[in-house]
Structure formats: C-alpha cells, structure tokens
Amino acid sequence: MRMERFKNILLVILVALALFFSYELYFKQDDVVERRANPESEDVISYARFFSTNPLKENLDKIPNAELSLFLADNLNGKKEFQKLDFDLNLKDNSVYSLPQFKNRGYLVKSGFDVPLKLLNSSTKRNIRNLPFASFDLFYIDNENRKLYINTNKGLFMTETDSEFAFDEFTNYIEFDEKNLPSKTVGINDFAILNNPIEEYGKKDRQVLAERFLETKNIYEIEEENSYTYSSEQASIKIENNGNITYYKSSGNATAKPDIYLSLVAFKNFVKSSLLSFSDYRILSMEQGEDEEYKITFVQAKLPHYILNDELYEARIKRNIVTYFKYNSVSAKNHDKVFRDPFLGEYKADFIKGEDAILIYKGTNVAQVSTLKLR
C-alpha cells in the first residue's frame, strides 16, 4: 500500500513537472524582435574614394558602388586583351594625376582593400575567368579613349572598354588645382550644428534601440555613469550619452570557414537591418586577422561627417557573424545662415604626405554651433 502511494506521489510530481516545462516552452518563449527583411546581398563591394577627371574632383556624396562594380565586371568579362604597363596607379604619388590619361574625361575609383575577382564575381553574378591577375584595389575609367586601367596584385593592366561610364555631375566635392592638390570644397560648410539623438532618448527609446540590435525583448539593463548597457544571452549593446553605440556578440559554436563574401554580406545586412542613423557606408580598410576574423574600418557614405576622438567606425566579423560593431550616432548638420569654405590645411597636408585622407568633421560645441576642423 505504501509503495502504491509512493508511485502515485511520484506520478503527480512528474505530471506537474511536465506541465511546468510545457508552460515554459509554449508560453514563455523568448520574445524575438523581428528586424527588417534582409536586403539584396549580392552587391557587397564598397569603394572608399571616387574621383572625376578633367577637371579633377573628389565626390563627397554616395558612391555608385553597384554600378561601378557592374561596369568593371562587364569590361573584364569575355576574351579581352590585357596590356601590362610599367608605371604605378595609386593615390600615394601625386604625380599620377599628371599622367596624360588623367587629362581625359573619366573616373578614378579606389577600394579600401584588395578585392578578389571571386568577390567581384559574387557581387555582380558575372563569370570572370582566366585573367592575368587575381585581385585589384584601384581602377581608372578613361571615357574619352574607351580604356580601363586596373591596379592589381600583378601590376597595372590596361584593356579596352565597350562603353562609357555614365554618371551625373557631382554636387558635393573637393576640387583640385593645376598641381593636382586639394584647393577648395563645393557644397559643404565648415559651420555645422551637432545633432546627438541619444541626448533626447528616454528609457523607452533606449530599450527599443537595444531590442532591435539584440533581436529580442528578453534583455536586462545596467545603468552606468553616462551610459547604459543592455544584454541578452549572446549579445550586448552599450549606449553612451556622447552618441557612441557599441555592440558585442558571441560567435558561439559557429564552425563556418571565414569567407570574405559572406562576411561582407553579414556586415551589409547588419547595417541595413539595424536601427542605425545611416544606411550607406564607405569601407576604408578590411583586414583578416589570425583568429579567423575580418576587421572593417568604415565611415558613412556621404562625407564629411562627424567623428568623436578621431575614432573611425569599426566592425569585426568572425566566422561570418558580426561580433563587434561601433559607431557614433552624432551627425553634423550644415548651418543654414552662415557659410564659409572649410579649411583644407589638414586634408591637404595628409594628401601631400601620400596618406589616404578622408574629409570629416571633428571638434567640440561652441554654443549651439560647432566650428569643426576638417581632416
């Protein structure tokens, strides 16, 4: 009788446990926050610099990445003849702009990293094969003479193009003088108002931002001096009052091999689907580390923009998962009443030294208007 009672008690306990776990599974599931649908991921190549020649100007607006990649792929595709040339084509030697080719009407395009041809294949869905090089980092489209110059891992090559590259006139740009040095800016203002949306955020706003990044409502908050940290089981996001936003995520048990295309897909989808203050970007550099991680340094697509403490934006992708992402949500808005051409001294000095200068706002508030230096 005692054994029978024990069995009944055990059965009741098991049934109770089963009901409890059923409740946990079906009624207390992690409330996942849906991000926007992932964008088309084929066009993942981002170019850092875009110039027009005759006259020489650097574009500060969004770069037509997809159109440039497609033009390049179409003109490398098929049975083309490639002539190897004995001079360099790069931005570290100002004399390159004195070459006869740059007197023609055309476009000079620089990538922030060596782009493998297989990445150009994947990004444009073109089947490019049997070329005398495997990667490139810069190319020049000579519209006037229908020629394409491409700087590669095997040197500089030239080939004929089938058509001109068509693009509208730049609206915001840096103009270069007869010595091929930066001389003035058009369409931008060195007086700007800094707009920091984080300063206006309340508790609900911060929570919504954190939920979108972490893709779940099952998070907890830690309030610190001048910042807030939100965490889920596998990721966290730190929101600082100065506008800095830093995201961390564990790569977990992911075993995928690092792949430059899939890493760029992950990076692009993260930018496009997260609640960011920008959607387009320029990758300034991309390096693969020893720990199977890609490190990307980037800025917003339209220049110039504000950065804090000279810190450019950064992301890390490990086994095709974004594990680190840091940017600053502060933006610089042109003042609508006062206009003065930006001082180009720092930018020109970097350019003369052969450094890859990028035009940015940096500085501190003066009342409501920031007088910011440009680099």
mmCIF file of C-alpha atoms in Angstrom:
data_model
loop_
_atom_site.group_PDB
_atom_site.id
_atom_site.type_symbol
_atom_site.label_atom_id
_atom_site.label_comp_id
_atom_site.label_asym_id
_atom_site.label_seq_id
_atom_site.Cartn_x
_atom_site.Cartn_y
_atom_site.Cartn_z
ATOM 1 C CA MET A 1 0.000 0.000 0.000
ATOM 2 C CA ARG A 2 2.848 2.351 0.960
ATOM 3 C CA MET A 3 4.626 1.558 -2.356
ATOM 4 C CA GLU A 4 1.435 2.290 -4.279
ATOM 5 C CA ARG A 5 1.094 5.678 -2.532
ATOM 6 C CA PHE A 6 4.727 6.493 -3.339
ATOM 7 C CA LYS A 7 4.135 5.669 -7.015
ATOM 8 C CA ASN A 8 1.083 7.954 -7.085
ATOM 9 C CA ILE A 9 3.012 10.821 -5.477
ATOM 10 C CA LEU A 10 5.868 10.351 -7.968
ATOM 11 C CA LEU A 11 3.400 10.321 -10.861
ATOM 12 C CA VAL A 12 1.823 13.579 -9.648
ATOM 13 C CA ILE A 13 5.286 15.199 -9.404
ATOM 14 C CA LEU A 14 6.194 14.068 -12.937
ATOM 15 C CA VAL A 15 2.915 15.385 -14.340
ATOM 16 C CA ALA A 16 3.484 18.714 -12.565
ATOM 17 C CA LEU A 17 6.997 18.968 -13.963
ATOM 18 C CA ALA A 18 5.720 18.158 -17.452
ATOM 19 C CA LEU A 19 3.081 20.880 -17.201
ATOM 20 C CA PHE A 20 5.653 23.355 -15.882
ATOM 21 C CA PHE A 21 8.125 22.751 -18.723
ATOM 22 C CA SER A 22 5.309 22.833 -21.278
ATOM 23 C CA TYR A 23 4.346 26.245 -19.947
ATOM 24 C CA GLU A 24 7.946 27.441 -20.156
ATOM 25 C CA LEU A 25 8.253 26.187 -23.730
ATOM 26 C CA TYR A 26 4.974 27.410 -25.169
ATOM 27 C CA PHE A 27 4.040 30.452 -23.123
ATOM 28 C CA LYS A 28 7.354 31.944 -22.012
ATOM 29 C CA GLN A 29 9.364 31.727 -25.218
ATOM 30 C CA ASP A 30 11.961 34.397 -25.877
ATOM 31 C CA ASP A 31 10.047 37.267 -27.449
ATOM 32 C CA VAL A 32 12.110 37.822 -30.603
ATOM 33 C CA VAL A 33 12.149 41.254 -32.200
ATOM 34 C CA GLU A 34 11.934 40.998 -35.955
ATOM 35 C CA ARG A 35 14.442 43.080 -37.874
ATOM 36 C CA ARG A 36 13.533 44.385 -41.274
ATOM 37 C CA ALA A 37 13.877 41.822 -44.025
ATOM 38 C CA ASN A 38 17.457 41.364 -45.164
ATOM 39 C CA PRO A 39 18.317 43.391 -48.261
ATOM 40 C CA GLU A 40 19.633 42.004 -51.501
ATOM 41 C CA SER A 41 23.098 40.842 -50.552
ATOM 42 C CA GLU A 42 24.879 40.434 -53.888
ATOM 43 C CA ASP A 43 26.307 43.953 -54.179
ATOM 44 C CA VAL A 44 28.639 43.964 -51.196
ATOM 45 C CA ILE A 45 31.688 45.802 -52.590
ATOM 46 C CA SER A 46 32.141 49.271 -51.108
ATOM 47 C CA TYR A 47 34.565 51.763 -52.657
ATOM 48 C CA ALA A 48 36.358 54.305 -50.469
ATOM 49 C CA ARG A 49 37.173 57.073 -52.985
ATOM 50 C CA PHE A 50 35.532 58.256 -56.210
ATOM 51 C CA PHE A 51 37.109 60.958 -58.430
ATOM 52 C CA SER A 52 36.185 62.518 -61.743
ATOM 53 C CA THR A 53 38.947 63.793 -64.027
ATOM 54 C CA ASN A 54 39.168 66.814 -66.326
ATOM 55 C CA PRO A 55 38.626 68.673 -64.094
ATOM 56 C CA LEU A 56 39.795 66.614 -61.135
ATOM 57 C CA LYS A 57 37.205 66.395 -58.313
ATOM 58 C CA GLU A 58 36.606 64.036 -55.404
ATOM 59 C CA ASN A 59 32.985 63.077 -54.830
ATOM 60 C CA LEU A 60 31.699 63.534 -51.256
ATOM 61 C CA ASP A 61 28.264 62.076 -51.944
ATOM 62 C CA LYS A 62 27.240 58.449 -52.008
ATOM 63 C CA ILE A 63 29.427 56.358 -54.345
ATOM 64 C CA PRO A 64 27.569 54.306 -57.002
ATOM 65 C CA ASN A 65 29.176 51.043 -55.835
ATOM 66 C CA ALA A 66 26.897 48.597 -57.647
ATOM 67 C CA GLU A 67 27.082 50.474 -60.962
ATOM 68 C CA LEU A 68 30.885 50.708 -60.811
ATOM 69 C CA SER A 69 31.278 47.007 -59.988
ATOM 70 C CA LEU A 70 28.957 46.033 -62.815
ATOM 71 C CA PHE A 71 30.801 48.253 -65.323
ATOM 72 C CA LEU A 72 34.126 46.785 -64.218
ATOM 73 C CA ALA A 73 32.876 43.196 -64.349
ATOM 74 C CA ASP A 74 31.308 43.607 -67.791
ATOM 75 C CA ASN A 75 34.518 45.058 -69.188
ATOM 76 C CA LEU A 76 36.699 42.317 -67.684
ATOM 77 C CA ASN A 77 34.364 39.578 -68.834
ATOM 78 C CA GLY A 78 34.932 37.656 -72.050
ATOM 79 C CA LYS A 79 38.043 37.332 -74.176
ATOM 80 C CA LYS A 80 39.744 40.661 -73.584
ATOM 81 C CA GLU A 81 43.328 41.597 -74.371
ATOM 82 C CA PHE A 82 45.254 42.996 -71.400
ATOM 83 C CA GLN A 83 48.371 45.100 -71.763
ATOM 84 C CA LYS A 84 50.687 45.262 -68.750
ATOM 85 C CA LEU A 85 52.061 48.760 -68.081
ATOM 86 C CA ASP A 86 55.272 49.774 -66.323
ATOM 87 C CA PHE A 87 54.004 52.601 -64.094
ATOM 88 C CA ASP A 88 52.006 52.577 -60.866
ATOM 89 C CA LEU A 89 48.473 53.825 -60.434
ATOM 90 C CA ASN A 90 47.873 54.830 -56.831
ATOM 91 C CA LEU A 91 46.961 57.726 -54.574
ATOM 92 C CA LYS A 92 50.269 57.844 -52.706
ATOM 93 C CA ASP A 93 52.034 59.648 -55.527
ATOM 94 C CA ASN A 94 50.503 62.946 -56.651
ATOM 95 C CA SER A 95 52.399 62.762 -59.927
ATOM 96 C CA VAL A 96 49.978 60.066 -61.060
ATOM 97 C CA TYR A 97 47.453 62.841 -61.749
ATOM 98 C CA SER A 98 49.903 64.408 -64.187
ATOM 99 C CA LEU A 99 49.805 61.369 -66.466
ATOM 100 C CA PRO A 100 48.270 62.070 -69.882
ATOM 101 C CA GLN A 101 45.437 59.609 -69.163
ATOM 102 C CA PHE A 102 44.145 61.856 -66.359
ATOM 103 C CA LYS A 103 43.771 64.778 -68.741
ATOM 104 C CA ASN A 104 40.876 62.855 -70.264
ATOM 105 C CA ARG A 105 37.310 62.730 -69.050
ATOM 106 C CA GLY A 106 36.831 59.765 -66.767
ATOM 107 C CA TYR A 107 36.571 58.347 -63.248
ATOM 108 C CA LEU A 108 39.145 57.093 -60.753
ATOM 109 C CA VAL A 109 37.870 54.589 -58.168
ATOM 110 C CA LYS A 110 39.715 53.311 -55.088
ATOM 111 C CA SER A 111 38.698 50.394 -52.888
ATOM 112 C CA GLY A 112 39.573 50.215 -49.203
ATOM 113 C CA PHE A 113 41.030 46.719 -49.618
ATOM 114 C CA ASP A 114 42.271 44.276 -52.235
ATOM 115 C CA VAL A 115 39.119 42.997 -53.928
ATOM 116 C CA PRO A 116 39.441 39.376 -55.132
ATOM 117 C CA LEU A 117 37.969 38.712 -58.560
ATOM 118 C CA LYS A 118 35.876 35.952 -56.989
ATOM 119 C CA LEU A 119 34.233 38.668 -54.856
ATOM 120 C CA LEU A 120 33.535 40.718 -57.984
ATOM 121 C CA ASN A 121 32.023 37.553 -59.495
ATOM 122 C CA SER A 122 29.750 37.005 -56.492
ATOM 123 C CA SER A 123 28.749 40.657 -56.237
ATOM 124 C CA THR A 124 27.814 41.053 -59.891
ATOM 125 C CA LYS A 125 26.871 37.475 -60.821
ATOM 126 C CA ARG A 126 29.363 37.628 -63.691
ATOM 127 C CA ASN A 127 31.618 34.720 -64.597
ATOM 128 C CA ILE A 128 35.055 36.367 -64.848
ATOM 129 C CA ARG A 129 37.791 33.844 -65.592
ATOM 130 C CA ASN A 130 41.318 33.425 -66.983
ATOM 131 C CA LEU A 131 42.611 36.920 -66.228
ATOM 132 C CA PRO A 132 46.327 37.639 -65.617
ATOM 133 C CA PHE A 133 45.589 38.838 -62.049
ATOM 134 C CA ALA A 134 43.539 37.721 -59.039
ATOM 135 C CA SER A 135 42.622 40.960 -57.229
ATOM 136 C CA PHE A 136 42.525 44.754 -57.612
ATOM 137 C CA ASP A 137 42.389 47.828 -55.392
ATOM 138 C CA LEU A 138 42.022 50.746 -57.809
ATOM 139 C CA PHE A 139 40.880 51.381 -61.375
ATOM 140 C CA TYR A 140 40.534 54.295 -63.779
ATOM 141 C CA ILE A 141 37.855 54.540 -66.478
ATOM 142 C CA ASP A 142 39.106 56.653 -69.403
ATOM 143 C CA ASN A 143 35.786 57.551 -71.017
ATOM 144 C CA GLU A 144 37.379 59.647 -73.734
ATOM 145 C CA ASN A 145 39.580 56.883 -75.166
ATOM 146 C CA ARG A 146 37.388 53.952 -74.012
ATOM 147 C CA LYS A 147 40.142 52.384 -71.895
ATOM 148 C CA LEU A 148 40.184 50.763 -68.475
ATOM 149 C CA TYR A 149 43.281 50.845 -66.240
ATOM 150 C CA ILE A 150 43.184 48.460 -63.298
ATOM 151 C CA ASN A 151 45.736 48.256 -60.477
ATOM 152 C CA THR A 152 46.131 44.602 -59.477
ATOM 153 C CA ASN A 153 48.213 42.190 -57.405
ATOM 154 C CA LYS A 154 50.256 41.579 -60.579
ATOM 155 C CA GLY A 155 50.768 45.217 -61.548
ATOM 156 C CA LEU A 156 48.891 47.704 -63.709
ATOM 157 C CA PHE A 157 46.909 46.456 -66.727
ATOM 158 C CA MET A 158 45.018 48.241 -69.461
ATOM 159 C CA THR A 159 42.190 46.986 -71.652
ATOM 160 C CA GLU A 160 39.564 48.451 -73.984
ATOM 161 C CA THR A 161 36.037 49.225 -72.727
ATOM 162 C CA ASP A 162 32.820 48.615 -74.596
ATOM 163 C CA SER A 163 31.117 51.841 -73.490
ATOM 164 C CA GLU A 164 31.446 54.985 -71.381
ATOM 165 C CA PHE A 165 30.630 55.036 -67.690
ATOM 166 C CA ALA A 166 27.706 57.429 -67.292
ATOM 167 C CA PHE A 167 27.305 59.412 -64.068
ATOM 168 C CA ASP A 168 25.682 62.713 -63.112
ATOM 169 C CA GLU A 169 27.785 65.723 -62.184
ATOM 170 C CA PHE A 170 28.988 65.769 -58.558
ATOM 171 C CA THR A 171 27.080 68.105 -56.205
ATOM 172 C CA ASN A 172 29.344 67.989 -53.115
ATOM 173 C CA TYR A 173 33.029 67.654 -53.898
ATOM 174 C CA ILE A 174 36.653 68.698 -53.378
ATOM 175 C CA GLU A 175 38.234 70.451 -56.317
ATOM 176 C CA PHE A 176 41.947 70.091 -57.188
ATOM 177 C CA ASP A 177 44.242 72.766 -58.633
ATOM 178 C CA GLU A 178 46.706 72.635 -61.546
ATOM 179 C CA LYS A 179 49.244 70.980 -59.218
ATOM 180 C CA ASN A 180 46.676 68.253 -58.500
ATOM 181 C CA LEU A 181 46.354 69.268 -54.850
ATOM 182 C CA PRO A 182 43.076 69.959 -52.965
ATOM 183 C CA SER A 183 42.192 73.608 -53.486
ATOM 184 C CA LYS A 184 38.566 74.161 -52.410
ATOM 185 C CA THR A 185 35.306 72.479 -51.487
ATOM 186 C CA VAL A 186 31.913 72.859 -53.129
ATOM 187 C CA GLY A 187 28.585 72.160 -51.452
ATOM 188 C CA ILE A 188 29.770 71.820 -47.844
ATOM 189 C CA ASN A 189 30.079 74.207 -44.925
ATOM 190 C CA ASP A 190 32.564 74.357 -42.058
ATOM 191 C CA PHE A 191 29.922 75.729 -39.686
ATOM 192 C CA ALA A 192 27.730 72.875 -38.516
ATOM 193 C CA ILE A 193 25.242 72.030 -35.805
ATOM 194 C CA LEU A 194 25.886 68.777 -33.966
ATOM 195 C CA ASN A 195 22.792 66.646 -33.558
ATOM 196 C CA ASN A 196 23.007 63.934 -30.865
ATOM 197 C CA PRO A 197 19.769 61.901 -30.776
ATOM 198 C CA ILE A 198 20.926 59.926 -27.712
ATOM 199 C CA GLU A 199 20.656 63.072 -25.564
ATOM 200 C CA GLU A 200 16.912 63.124 -26.270
ATOM 201 C CA TYR A 201 16.386 59.403 -25.594
ATOM 202 C CA GLY A 202 14.257 58.296 -22.674
ATOM 203 C CA LYS A 203 14.184 54.835 -21.139
ATOM 204 C CA LYS A 204 11.688 53.527 -23.727
ATOM 205 C CA ASP A 205 13.719 54.865 -26.675
ATOM 206 C CA ARG A 206 16.906 53.190 -25.416
ATOM 207 C CA GLN A 207 15.057 49.938 -24.836
ATOM 208 C CA VAL A 208 13.594 49.913 -28.357
ATOM 209 C CA LEU A 209 17.051 50.575 -29.831
ATOM 210 C CA ALA A 210 18.570 47.762 -27.738
ATOM 211 C CA GLU A 211 15.808 45.324 -28.668
ATOM 212 C CA ARG A 212 16.323 45.983 -32.365
ATOM 213 C CA PHE A 213 20.070 45.371 -32.121
ATOM 214 C CA LEU A 214 19.774 42.327 -29.870
ATOM 215 C CA GLU A 215 16.728 40.928 -31.744
ATOM 216 C CA THR A 216 14.918 40.047 -28.527
ATOM 217 C CA LYS A 217 12.827 41.635 -25.783
ATOM 218 C CA ASN A 218 14.323 39.307 -23.196
ATOM 219 C CA ILE A 219 17.081 41.688 -22.092
ATOM 220 C CA TYR A 220 18.247 43.346 -18.899
ATOM 221 C CA GLU A 221 19.636 46.840 -18.344
ATOM 222 C CA ILE A 222 22.669 48.044 -16.403
ATOM 223 C CA GLU A 223 22.776 51.794 -15.780
ATOM 224 C CA GLU A 224 26.272 53.272 -15.518
ATOM 225 C CA GLU A 225 27.654 56.790 -15.391
ATOM 226 C CA ASN A 226 26.971 58.406 -18.784
ATOM 227 C CA SER A 227 25.954 55.094 -20.390
ATOM 228 C CA TYR A 228 23.516 52.179 -20.420
ATOM 229 C CA THR A 229 24.295 48.541 -21.213
ATOM 230 C CA TYR A 230 21.651 46.055 -22.385
ATOM 231 C CA SER A 231 22.376 42.333 -22.555
ATOM 232 C CA SER A 232 20.765 39.155 -23.800
ATOM 233 C CA GLU A 233 22.154 35.627 -23.569
ATOM 234 C CA GLN A 234 24.573 36.016 -26.501
ATOM 235 C CA ALA A 235 24.916 39.747 -27.176
ATOM 236 C CA SER A 236 25.066 43.166 -25.552
ATOM 237 C CA ILE A 237 24.875 46.795 -26.585
ATOM 238 C CA LYS A 238 26.313 49.839 -24.807
ATOM 239 C CA ILE A 239 24.623 53.202 -25.434
ATOM 240 C CA GLU A 240 26.694 56.201 -24.282
ATOM 241 C CA ASN A 241 25.378 59.722 -23.807
ATOM 242 C CA ASN A 242 28.108 61.074 -26.148
ATOM 243 C CA GLY A 243 26.496 59.150 -29.034
ATOM 244 C CA ASN A 244 28.804 56.120 -29.076
ATOM 245 C CA ILE A 245 27.000 52.821 -29.598
ATOM 246 C CA THR A 246 28.954 49.576 -29.191
ATOM 247 C CA TYR A 247 27.584 46.112 -29.975
ATOM 248 C CA TYR A 248 29.118 42.775 -28.961
ATOM 249 C CA LYS A 249 28.002 39.271 -29.875
ATOM 250 C CA SER A 250 29.454 35.836 -29.254
ATOM 251 C CA SER A 251 30.210 33.761 -32.339
ATOM 252 C CA GLY A 252 29.103 30.787 -30.239
ATOM 253 C CA ASN A 253 29.682 27.366 -31.734
ATOM 254 C CA ALA A 254 29.765 28.615 -35.310
ATOM 255 C CA THR A 255 32.145 26.479 -37.363
ATOM 256 C CA ALA A 256 31.849 28.143 -40.776
ATOM 257 C CA LYS A 257 35.126 28.957 -42.503
ATOM 258 C CA PRO A 258 35.830 32.695 -42.837
ATOM 259 C CA ASP A 259 34.697 33.920 -46.240
ATOM 260 C CA ILE A 260 35.162 37.483 -47.487
ATOM 261 C CA TYR A 261 31.899 37.478 -49.452
ATOM 262 C CA LEU A 262 29.762 36.035 -46.634
ATOM 263 C CA SER A 263 31.456 38.346 -44.128
ATOM 264 C CA LEU A 264 30.562 41.374 -46.257
ATOM 265 C CA VAL A 265 27.011 40.040 -46.664
ATOM 266 C CA ALA A 266 26.720 39.794 -42.867
ATOM 267 C CA PHE A 267 28.143 43.302 -42.472
ATOM 268 C CA LYS A 268 25.812 44.801 -45.087
ATOM 269 C CA ASN A 269 22.728 43.084 -43.681
ATOM 270 C CA PHE A 270 23.632 44.279 -40.174
ATOM 271 C CA VAL A 271 23.911 47.887 -41.354
ATOM 272 C CA LYS A 272 20.744 47.739 -43.433
ATOM 273 C CA SER A 273 18.544 45.943 -40.894
ATOM 274 C CA SER A 274 19.624 47.533 -37.588
ATOM 275 C CA LEU A 275 18.211 50.738 -36.197
ATOM 276 C CA LEU A 276 21.157 52.895 -37.297
ATOM 277 C CA SER A 277 21.374 56.588 -38.142
ATOM 278 C CA PHE A 278 22.769 55.715 -41.599
ATOM 279 C CA SER A 279 22.275 53.005 -44.227
ATOM 280 C CA ASP A 280 25.139 53.522 -46.688
ATOM 281 C CA TYR A 281 28.846 53.416 -45.946
ATOM 282 C CA ARG A 282 32.384 53.502 -47.332
ATOM 283 C CA ILE A 283 34.752 50.739 -46.257
ATOM 284 C CA LEU A 284 38.151 52.360 -45.719
ATOM 285 C CA SER A 285 40.020 49.170 -44.865
ATOM 286 C CA MET A 286 39.372 45.465 -44.411
ATOM 287 C CA GLU A 287 41.913 43.085 -42.886
ATOM 288 C CA GLN A 288 41.808 39.421 -41.957
ATOM 289 C CA GLY A 289 43.369 38.579 -38.598
ATOM 290 C CA GLU A 290 44.994 35.393 -37.407
ATOM 291 C CA ASP A 291 41.917 34.407 -35.365
ATOM 292 C CA GLU A 292 39.720 33.953 -38.471
ATOM 293 C CA GLU A 293 38.263 37.433 -38.034
ATOM 294 C CA TYR A 294 37.780 40.251 -40.524
ATOM 295 C CA LYS A 295 38.233 43.772 -39.183
ATOM 296 C CA ILE A 296 36.454 46.537 -41.120
ATOM 297 C CA THR A 297 37.066 50.265 -40.702
ATOM 298 C CA PHE A 298 34.341 52.377 -42.292
ATOM 299 C CA VAL A 299 32.567 55.746 -42.375
ATOM 300 C CA GLN A 300 29.193 56.925 -43.578
ATOM 301 C CA ALA A 301 28.818 57.122 -47.342
ATOM 302 C CA LYS A 302 28.255 60.868 -47.565
ATOM 303 C CA LEU A 303 31.228 62.980 -46.471
ATOM 304 C CA PRO A 304 32.147 64.907 -44.453
ATOM 305 C CA HIS A 305 30.630 63.600 -41.208
ATOM 306 C CA TYR A 306 31.322 63.896 -37.506
ATOM 307 C CA ILE A 307 33.561 61.508 -35.548
ATOM 308 C CA LEU A 308 34.423 61.506 -31.855
ATOM 309 C CA ASN A 309 38.025 61.455 -30.569
ATOM 310 C CA ASP A 310 39.379 60.611 -34.047
ATOM 311 C CA GLU A 311 37.763 57.163 -33.782
ATOM 312 C CA LEU A 312 36.567 55.883 -37.143
ATOM 313 C CA TYR A 313 33.740 53.335 -37.203
ATOM 314 C CA GLU A 314 34.763 49.704 -36.789
ATOM 315 C CA ALA A 315 33.223 46.244 -37.167
ATOM 316 C CA ARG A 316 34.555 42.719 -36.706
ATOM 317 C CA ILE A 317 33.150 39.642 -38.369
ATOM 318 C CA LYS A 318 34.117 36.186 -37.107
ATOM 319 C CA ARG A 319 33.039 33.058 -38.954
ATOM 320 C CA ASN A 320 30.647 35.234 -40.968
ATOM 321 C CA ILE A 321 28.933 36.643 -37.851
ATOM 322 C CA VAL A 322 29.147 40.314 -36.804
ATOM 323 C CA THR A 323 30.712 40.079 -33.325
ATOM 324 C CA TYR A 324 31.650 43.748 -32.804
ATOM 325 C CA PHE A 325 30.221 46.965 -34.217
ATOM 326 C CA LYS A 326 30.956 50.517 -33.035
ATOM 327 C CA TYR A 327 29.805 53.833 -34.459
ATOM 328 C CA ASN A 328 28.747 57.278 -33.259
ATOM 329 C CA SER A 329 25.163 58.425 -33.773
ATOM 330 C CA VAL A 330 26.019 62.143 -33.746
ATOM 331 C CA SER A 331 25.551 63.851 -37.108
ATOM 332 C CA ALA A 332 26.713 67.257 -38.325
ATOM 333 C CA LYS A 333 24.043 69.423 -39.946
ATOM 334 C CA ASN A 334 25.045 72.413 -42.059
ATOM 335 C CA HIS A 335 24.167 75.756 -40.552
ATOM 336 C CA ASP A 336 21.516 77.384 -42.734
ATOM 337 C CA LYS A 337 22.575 81.044 -42.300
ATOM 338 C CA VAL A 338 26.367 81.165 -42.143
ATOM 339 C CA PHE A 339 28.539 79.732 -44.882
ATOM 340 C CA ARG A 340 32.305 79.578 -45.046
ATOM 341 C CA ASP A 341 34.524 77.259 -47.073
ATOM 342 C CA PRO A 342 36.141 74.608 -44.889
ATOM 343 C CA PHE A 343 39.806 74.944 -44.056
ATOM 344 C CA LEU A 344 41.606 72.312 -46.138
ATOM 345 C CA GLY A 345 45.001 72.542 -44.468
ATOM 346 C CA GLU A 346 44.953 69.210 -42.603
ATOM 347 C CA TYR A 347 43.395 67.392 -45.530
ATOM 348 C CA LYS A 348 45.938 68.841 -47.977
ATOM 349 C CA ALA A 349 48.858 68.029 -45.654
ATOM 350 C CA ASP A 350 47.782 64.385 -45.458
ATOM 351 C CA PHE A 351 47.328 64.309 -49.223
ATOM 352 C CA ILE A 352 50.844 65.695 -49.822
ATOM 353 C CA LYS A 353 52.317 63.071 -47.475
ATOM 354 C CA GLY A 354 50.633 60.386 -49.537
ATOM 355 C CA GLU A 355 48.170 59.445 -46.806
ATOM 356 C CA ASP A 356 44.641 58.425 -47.708
ATOM 357 C CA ALA A 357 42.963 61.488 -46.208
ATOM 358 C CA ILE A 358 39.207 61.339 -45.637
ATOM 359 C CA LEU A 359 37.193 64.516 -45.138
ATOM 360 C CA ILE A 360 35.471 64.523 -41.727
ATOM 361 C CA TYR A 361 34.081 66.976 -39.190
ATOM 362 C CA LYS A 362 35.711 66.911 -35.779
ATOM 363 C CA GLY A 363 35.603 69.343 -32.868
ATOM 364 C CA THR A 364 33.615 70.483 -29.856
ATOM 365 C CA ASN A 365 30.443 72.503 -29.426
ATOM 366 C CA VAL A 366 30.628 76.281 -29.309
ATOM 367 C CA ALA A 367 27.201 77.298 -28.007
ATOM 368 C CA GLN A 368 24.804 75.623 -30.463
ATOM 369 C CA VAL A 369 27.135 75.840 -33.438
ATOM 370 C CA SER A 370 30.264 73.757 -33.892
ATOM 371 C CA THR A 371 33.194 75.178 -35.772
ATOM 372 C CA LEU A 372 34.809 71.962 -36.834
ATOM 373 C CA LYS A 373 38.105 71.179 -38.427
ATOM 374 C CA LEU A 374 38.223 69.011 -41.498
ATOM 375 C CA ARG A 375 40.695 66.195 -41.954
#
